[in-house]
Every structure is written in C-alpha cells, then in structure tokens.
Coordinates of C-alpha atoms in Angstrom, one line a residue:
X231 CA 121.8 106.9 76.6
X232 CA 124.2 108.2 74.1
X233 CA 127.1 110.2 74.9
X234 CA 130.1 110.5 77.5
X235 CA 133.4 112.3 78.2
X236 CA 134.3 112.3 74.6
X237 CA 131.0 113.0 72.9
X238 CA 130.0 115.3 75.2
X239 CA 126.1 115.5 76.3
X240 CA 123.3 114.3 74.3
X241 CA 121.9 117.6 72.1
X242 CA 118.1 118.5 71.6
X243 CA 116.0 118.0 68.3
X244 CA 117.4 121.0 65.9
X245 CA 115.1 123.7 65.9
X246 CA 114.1 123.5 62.1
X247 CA 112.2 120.3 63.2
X248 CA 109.4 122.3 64.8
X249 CA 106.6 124.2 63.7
X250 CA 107.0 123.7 60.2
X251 CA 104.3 122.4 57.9
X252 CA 106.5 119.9 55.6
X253 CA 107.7 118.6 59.1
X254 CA 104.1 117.8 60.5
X255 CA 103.0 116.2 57.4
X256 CA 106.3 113.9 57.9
X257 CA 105.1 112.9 61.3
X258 CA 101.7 112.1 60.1
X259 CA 102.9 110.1 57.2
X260 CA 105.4 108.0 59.7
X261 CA 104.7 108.6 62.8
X262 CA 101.0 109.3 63.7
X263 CA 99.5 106.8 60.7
X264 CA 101.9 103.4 62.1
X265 CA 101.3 104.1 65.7
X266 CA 98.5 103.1 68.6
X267 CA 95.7 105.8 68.7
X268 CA 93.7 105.2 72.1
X269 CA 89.9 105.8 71.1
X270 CA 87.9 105.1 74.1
X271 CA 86.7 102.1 76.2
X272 CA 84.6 99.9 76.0
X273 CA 82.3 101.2 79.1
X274 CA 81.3 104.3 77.0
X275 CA 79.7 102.0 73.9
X276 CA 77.6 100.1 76.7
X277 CA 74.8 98.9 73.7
X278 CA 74.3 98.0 69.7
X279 CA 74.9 101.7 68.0
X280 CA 76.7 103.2 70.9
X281 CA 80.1 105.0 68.9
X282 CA 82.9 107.1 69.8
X283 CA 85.6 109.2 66.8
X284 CA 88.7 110.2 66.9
X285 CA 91.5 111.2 64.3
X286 CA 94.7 109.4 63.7
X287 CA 97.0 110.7 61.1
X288 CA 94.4 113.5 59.8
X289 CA 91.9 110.5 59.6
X290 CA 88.5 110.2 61.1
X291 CA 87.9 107.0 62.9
X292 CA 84.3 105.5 64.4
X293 CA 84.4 102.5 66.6
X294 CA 80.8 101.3 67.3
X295 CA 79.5 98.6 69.2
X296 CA 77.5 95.9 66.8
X297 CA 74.1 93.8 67.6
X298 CA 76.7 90.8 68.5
X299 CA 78.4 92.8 70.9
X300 CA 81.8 93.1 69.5
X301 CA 83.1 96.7 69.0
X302 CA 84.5 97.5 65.0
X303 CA 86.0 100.4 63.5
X304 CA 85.8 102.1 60.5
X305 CA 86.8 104.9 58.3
X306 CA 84.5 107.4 59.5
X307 CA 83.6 108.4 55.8
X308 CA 80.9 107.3 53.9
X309 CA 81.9 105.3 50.3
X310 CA 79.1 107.6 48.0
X311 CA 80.7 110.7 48.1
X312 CA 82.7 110.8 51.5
X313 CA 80.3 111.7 53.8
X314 CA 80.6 111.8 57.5
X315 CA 79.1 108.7 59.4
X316 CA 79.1 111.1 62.6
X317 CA 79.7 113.7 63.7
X318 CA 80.4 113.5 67.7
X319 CA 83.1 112.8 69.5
X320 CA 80.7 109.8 71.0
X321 CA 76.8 108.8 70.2
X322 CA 74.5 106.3 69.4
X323 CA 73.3 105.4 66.0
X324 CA 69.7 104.7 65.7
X325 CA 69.7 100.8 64.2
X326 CA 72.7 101.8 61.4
X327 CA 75.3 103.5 60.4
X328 CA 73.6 106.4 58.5
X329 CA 76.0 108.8 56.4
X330 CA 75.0 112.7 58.0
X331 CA 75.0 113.7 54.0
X332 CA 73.3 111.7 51.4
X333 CA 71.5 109.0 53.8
X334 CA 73.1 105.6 53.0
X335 CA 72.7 103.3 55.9
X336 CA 75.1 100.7 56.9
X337 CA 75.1 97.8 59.5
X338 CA 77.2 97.6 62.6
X339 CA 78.9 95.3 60.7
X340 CA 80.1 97.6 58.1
X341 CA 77.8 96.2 55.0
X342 CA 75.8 98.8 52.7
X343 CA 72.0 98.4 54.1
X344 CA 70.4 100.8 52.0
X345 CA 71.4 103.7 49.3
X346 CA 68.5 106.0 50.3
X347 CA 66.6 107.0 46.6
X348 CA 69.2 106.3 44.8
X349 CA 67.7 104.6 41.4
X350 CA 68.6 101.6 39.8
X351 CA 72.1 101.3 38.1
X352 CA 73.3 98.8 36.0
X353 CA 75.9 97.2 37.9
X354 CA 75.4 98.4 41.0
X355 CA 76.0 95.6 43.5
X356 CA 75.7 96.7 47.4
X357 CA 78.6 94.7 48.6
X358 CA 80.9 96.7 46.5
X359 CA 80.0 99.6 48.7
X360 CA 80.8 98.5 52.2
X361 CA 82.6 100.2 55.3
X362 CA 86.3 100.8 55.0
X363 CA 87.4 98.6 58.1
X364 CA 90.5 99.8 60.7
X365 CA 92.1 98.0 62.8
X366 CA 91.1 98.1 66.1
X367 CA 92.6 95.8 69.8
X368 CA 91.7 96.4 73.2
X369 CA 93.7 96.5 76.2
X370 CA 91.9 96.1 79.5
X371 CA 88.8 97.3 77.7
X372 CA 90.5 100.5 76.0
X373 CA 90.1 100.7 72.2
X374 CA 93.2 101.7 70.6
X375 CA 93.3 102.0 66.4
X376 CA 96.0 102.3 64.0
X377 CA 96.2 102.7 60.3
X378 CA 99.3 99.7 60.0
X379 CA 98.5 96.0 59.4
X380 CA 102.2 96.3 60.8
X381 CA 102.3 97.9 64.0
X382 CA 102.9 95.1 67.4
X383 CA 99.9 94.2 68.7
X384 CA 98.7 97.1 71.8
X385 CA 99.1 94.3 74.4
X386 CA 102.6 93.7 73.9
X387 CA 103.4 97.7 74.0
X388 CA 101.4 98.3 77.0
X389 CA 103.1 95.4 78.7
X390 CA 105.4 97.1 80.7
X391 CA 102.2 99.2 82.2
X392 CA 100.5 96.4 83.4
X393 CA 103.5 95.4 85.4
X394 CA 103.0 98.3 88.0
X395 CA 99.0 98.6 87.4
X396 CA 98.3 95.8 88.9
X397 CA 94.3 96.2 89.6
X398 CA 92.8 96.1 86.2
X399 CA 89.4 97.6 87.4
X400 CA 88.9 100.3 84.8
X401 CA 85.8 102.7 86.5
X402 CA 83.1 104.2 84.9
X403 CA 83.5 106.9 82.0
X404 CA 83.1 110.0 84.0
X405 CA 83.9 113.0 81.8
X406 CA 85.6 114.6 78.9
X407 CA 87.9 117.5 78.6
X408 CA 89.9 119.5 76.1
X409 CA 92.3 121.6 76.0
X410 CA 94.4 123.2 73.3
X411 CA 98.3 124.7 73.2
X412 CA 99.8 126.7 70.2
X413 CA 102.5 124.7 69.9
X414 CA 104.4 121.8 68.3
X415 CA 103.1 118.3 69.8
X416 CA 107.1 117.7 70.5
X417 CA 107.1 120.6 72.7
X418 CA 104.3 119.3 74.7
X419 CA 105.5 115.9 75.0
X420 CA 109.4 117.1 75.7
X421 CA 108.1 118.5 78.4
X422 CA 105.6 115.3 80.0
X423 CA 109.0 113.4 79.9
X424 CA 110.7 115.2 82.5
X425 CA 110.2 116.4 86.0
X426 CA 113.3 118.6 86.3
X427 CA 110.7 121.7 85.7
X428 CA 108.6 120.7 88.4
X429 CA 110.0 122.9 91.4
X430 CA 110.1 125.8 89.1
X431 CA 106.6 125.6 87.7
X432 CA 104.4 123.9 89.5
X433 CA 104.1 125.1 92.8
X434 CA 100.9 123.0 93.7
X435 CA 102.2 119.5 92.3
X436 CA 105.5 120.5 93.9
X437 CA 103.9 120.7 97.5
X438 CA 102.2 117.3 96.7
X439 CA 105.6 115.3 95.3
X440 CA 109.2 114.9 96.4
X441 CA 110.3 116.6 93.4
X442 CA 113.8 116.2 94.5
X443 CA 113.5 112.6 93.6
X444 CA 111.2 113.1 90.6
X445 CA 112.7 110.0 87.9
X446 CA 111.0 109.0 84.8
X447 CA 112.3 105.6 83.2
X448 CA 112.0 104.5 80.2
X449 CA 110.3 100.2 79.9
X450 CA 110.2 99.2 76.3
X451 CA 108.0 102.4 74.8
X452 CA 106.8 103.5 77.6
X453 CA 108.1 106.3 79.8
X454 CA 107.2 105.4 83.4
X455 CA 107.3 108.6 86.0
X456 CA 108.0 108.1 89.6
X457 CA 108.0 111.0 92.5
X458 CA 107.3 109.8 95.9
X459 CA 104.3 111.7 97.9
X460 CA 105.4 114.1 100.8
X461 CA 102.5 112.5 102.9
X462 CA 99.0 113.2 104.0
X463 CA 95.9 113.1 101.5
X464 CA 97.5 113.6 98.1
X465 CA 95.9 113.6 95.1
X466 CA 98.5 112.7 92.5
X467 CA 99.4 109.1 94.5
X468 CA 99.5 106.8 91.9
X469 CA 101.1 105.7 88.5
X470 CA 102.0 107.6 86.0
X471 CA 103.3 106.6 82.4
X472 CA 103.5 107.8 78.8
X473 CA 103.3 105.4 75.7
X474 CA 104.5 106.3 72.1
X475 CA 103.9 108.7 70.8
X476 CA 101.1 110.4 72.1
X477 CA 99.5 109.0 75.1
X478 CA 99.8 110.1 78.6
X479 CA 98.2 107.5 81.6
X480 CA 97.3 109.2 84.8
X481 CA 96.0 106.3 87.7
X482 CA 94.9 107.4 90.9
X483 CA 93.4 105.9 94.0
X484 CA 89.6 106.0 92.7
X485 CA 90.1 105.9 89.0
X486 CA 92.3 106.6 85.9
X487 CA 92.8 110.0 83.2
X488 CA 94.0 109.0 79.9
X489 CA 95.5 111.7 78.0
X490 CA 95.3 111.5 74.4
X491 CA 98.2 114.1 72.7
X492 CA 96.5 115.2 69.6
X493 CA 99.0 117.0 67.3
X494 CA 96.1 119.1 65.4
X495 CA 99.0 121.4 62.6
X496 CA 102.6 122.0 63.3
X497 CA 102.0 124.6 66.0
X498 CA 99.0 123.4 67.6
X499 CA 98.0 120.5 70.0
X500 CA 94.7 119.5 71.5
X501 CA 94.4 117.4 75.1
X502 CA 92.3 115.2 75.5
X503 CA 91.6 114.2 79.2
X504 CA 88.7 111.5 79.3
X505 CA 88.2 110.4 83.1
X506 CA 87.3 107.0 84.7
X507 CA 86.3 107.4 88.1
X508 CA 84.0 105.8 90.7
X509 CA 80.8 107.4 90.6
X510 CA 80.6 108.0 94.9
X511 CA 84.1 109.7 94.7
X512 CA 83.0 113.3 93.4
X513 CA 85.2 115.5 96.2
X514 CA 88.1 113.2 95.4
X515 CA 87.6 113.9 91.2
X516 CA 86.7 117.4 91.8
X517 CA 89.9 118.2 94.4
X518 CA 91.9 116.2 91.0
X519 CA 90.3 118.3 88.4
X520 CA 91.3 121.5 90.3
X521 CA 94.9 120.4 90.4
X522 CA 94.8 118.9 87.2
X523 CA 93.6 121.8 85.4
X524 CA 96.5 124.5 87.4
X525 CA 99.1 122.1 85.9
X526 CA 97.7 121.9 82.7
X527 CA 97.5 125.9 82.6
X528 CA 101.5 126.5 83.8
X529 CA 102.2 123.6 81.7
X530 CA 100.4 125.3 78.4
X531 CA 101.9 128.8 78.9
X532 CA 105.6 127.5 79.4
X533 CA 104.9 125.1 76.3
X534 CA 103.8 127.9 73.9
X535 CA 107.0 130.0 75.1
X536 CA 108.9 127.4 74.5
X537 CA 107.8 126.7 71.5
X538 CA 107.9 130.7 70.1
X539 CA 111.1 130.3 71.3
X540 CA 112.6 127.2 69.5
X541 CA 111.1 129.1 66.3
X542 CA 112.0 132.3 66.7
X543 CA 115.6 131.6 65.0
X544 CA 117.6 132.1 68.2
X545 CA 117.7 129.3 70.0
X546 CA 120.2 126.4 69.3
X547 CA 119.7 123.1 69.9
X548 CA 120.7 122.8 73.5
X549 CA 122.5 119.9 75.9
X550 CA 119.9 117.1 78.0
X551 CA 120.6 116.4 81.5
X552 CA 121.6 112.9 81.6
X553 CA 120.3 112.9 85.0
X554 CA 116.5 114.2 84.6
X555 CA 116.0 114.2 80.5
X556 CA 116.7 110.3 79.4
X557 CA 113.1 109.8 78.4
X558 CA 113.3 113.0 76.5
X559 CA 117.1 112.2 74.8
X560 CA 114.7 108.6 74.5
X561 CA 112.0 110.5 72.1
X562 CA 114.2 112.3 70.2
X563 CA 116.3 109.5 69.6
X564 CA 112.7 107.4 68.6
X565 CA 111.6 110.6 66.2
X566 CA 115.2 110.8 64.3
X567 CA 114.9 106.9 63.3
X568 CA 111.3 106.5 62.4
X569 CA 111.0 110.0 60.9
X570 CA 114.4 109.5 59.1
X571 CA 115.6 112.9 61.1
X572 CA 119.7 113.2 60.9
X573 CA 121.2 112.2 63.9

C-alpha cells in the first residue's frame, strides 16, 4: 500500500466525492456500467419463462430462461415505445416476453413474435424490432451482467474465491431481502472492507469472532475477510469476501448470502441479501437472519452518520490504518483510477 516514513499514511477519499449528484452519475458512467452485476442463479429460473431484473448503471436488466434451456438477457425495455417487459424482481412469463404496456410479445430468444393490433406499415419488417441483448456469464450457476463487451470474463475475477470455496454446491434459493441506507454506496462499502469497527459496534458478531485478529486481504479484486471463531456453535463460520465494486459473499456451513450493493442516488443504497440455504436447515437460517439483520441495523445507523458527517463540510479527509484499512486504501485507490478521481 502506498505510503511510508516520508509520505506519511495513506489519506481517505476527499469529502467532495460523496453525496453529490454530478459524482454519482460519474460512477455510473465508469464504474457501475463496465463492472460485473450479480443477477441471480440459475436455481431461481428452474423452467422456459422463469425471469429475474435487476439494474446496473440506472439500467433495467431481465435474464430469462428460454425453451432450449439456456438463460439470456436483455434490456428490460420493450423497442415500441420503451415499455417494461416486467415488472418483478423475479417471475415467469407465460409462453413470451410480453411488454406490461402496449402488448408486443417476444420469444425467449429475444425475436419480435407479435406487435399486438398494430396495422400494417409499409416497411415494417419484425426482425428490425428484436430484444436489445446484454451480456450475460455464469459462475457456478450465478448470473452476473455487465453493460461492457470489455469487462474480463466473471470467471477470471471470481477466481481468487474459488480458491477458498472449495465446495461448489450452491443450495436452493431460499429468500429475498432489502434493506435501504441514506447514504453514499462508498460509505457503505468503506465500511464492509474493514473489521477494525467490529469491537465497537457489533457486540453480537464480536462475541462470535476473534475480532482481535479480524484481517481482510485483498486477492486480485476481491477483498477476502478472515476472523477466526471463538468456539462453540457459531453462526458466522465460514468465508467471507467482497468483489468490485459492489458485491458482498457471505458462505456458511448450510448455504451461501450474496449481497448485492445497489447504489440507488448519491445518498442512498439498497441491500440486497438473496439466501441459498438447505431447505431442512430453518433454525440454522433463522438463528443467521437474527444476527444478520442486528449487524445490518448497527451497520446502517453508523453508515448514515458517517455519511452526514463526511457532508456536513467538517470533516477532512482523514489517515487509514495501514494495519486494518488496506482493502479500504485498496478501493479508494481502485475509484481514483477508473473514475479519473485526483490522487
């Protein structure tokens, strides 16, 4: 990491980088819209029709499962008049794609099928008219997305992970939850990359960790976290990673959280927890839910505070441990080159 006796320590983003508007639409322009968007798995699209969304880079995205079995995506916007295709975060279309405004029906495949009543036009040729195709690879059966012909392919970022997660059984979808913080995705994710907060704010992960020896290590673009258990049943054994930019990976002993980041404006920031778990193991995924969701709360009201407080024209940018904030210094450090931030 940067820095030494003559530099001194490695400083923080500059506070001017947060919350602002001009900033977020920066990071969606070359951040969010050349990056790996983790959209689902393929265990939740189980047959022809079956479709899950997301947004990437203020985009709506559909992948959907096709009569041949392979899973496609597409711009989740219809090519008449920009329609919505659907609607939910994950469904089943009924034999085609069929836009939710004006009724044009598309196959699996991504072809025009049929321009419900729309009259006959000189010219009008149906292949003209298609889905507007993403790019979409999977990684033991999750379906990541990106808007750039460009980006590496999701197998060779994720590499490092499958290094120390070595059983690739992925268990059934189980559930989907949301949360949202007022505050700039950075904030959030400044503070996933770290454990040096731990002792002071999480009192109930704290009891279940070796804080004390809390590391996080950064393997290509992945953050990987490690905190040994202090023994006895404990619910956060595992691995835990983070990939750029905006995905966290949770795996425990009966099945696996992914945690999409979702910057939603420049001061807010959905969660997105969806939950693979083995179906006979409810007291184990209910005892994780109640300990997931009292980190999640101290995590989202020391995040917004944070966050009023890097904007509230106070705060400078400040020094980063070299011993417990690498991965953070690491972001940072990603953000200024790709975003063209000064240094």
């Amino acid at each position: 990491m940067p820095g030494g006796p003559a530099s001194g320590p490695v400083r923080a983003l500059d506070p001017s980088l947060y919350g602002r508007p001009e900033i977020f639409a920066l990071e969606r322009a070359r951040v969010f819209a050349k990056s790996w968007r983790l959209i689902g798995h393929e265990n939740m699209l189980p047959l022809p029709g079956d479709y899950v969304t997301d947004e990437i880079a203020g985009r709506s995205v559909m992948a959907v499962r096709g009569k041949d079995g392979v899973v496609r995506a597409f711009h989740n916007v219809c090519p008449h008049r920009a329609g919505p295709l659907a609607t939910d975060a994950q469904g089943r279309c009924d034999g085609a794609i069929t836009c939710q405004y004006h009724g044009w029906r598309f196959t699996f495949e991504g072809r025009l099928q049929s321009a419900r009543d729309f009259g006959a036009a000189e010219g009008f040729d149906p292949r003209d008219h298609g889905l507007s195709a993403v790019r979409l690879e999977t990684w033991r059966g999750f379906l990541f997305v990106t808007l750039s012909a460009d980006a590496p392919p999701v197998g060779d970022v994720m590499a490092p992970v499958d290094a120390s997660w070595t059983d690739e059984t992925v268990q059934p979808f189980a559930l989907r939850r949301s949360h949202t913080i007022r505050c700039d995705w950075k904030a959030y994710v400044e503070n996933y990359l770290e454990g040096y907060h731990v002792p002071l704010i999480h009192p109930g992960l704290d009891a279940e960790i070796d804080s004390s020896k809390y590391t996080v290590h950064m393997e290509g673009e992945i953050a990987v976290h490690r905190a040994p258990p202090r023994g006895g049943e404990n619910v956060y054994s595992g691995y835990w990673a983070w990939a750029w930019p905006w995905l966290g990976i949770n795996v425990y002993e009966h099945g696996v959280m992914m945690e999409r980041i979702s910057p939603v404006g420049p001061e807010e920031t959905r969660l997105d927890y969806l939950y693979f778990f083995d179906p006979g193991r409810g007291r184990e995924l209910a005892n994780m839910l109640a300990l997931s969701d009292a980190v999640t709360d101290e995590d989202l009201r020391m995040c917004e505070t944070v966050h009023r407080n890097i904007t509230g024209g106070v705060y400078k940018a400040g020094p980063l441990s070299p011993r417990h904030e690498g991965a953070v210094a690491w972001f940072q450090a990603r953000l200024r080159r790709d975003a063209g931030y000064p240094a």
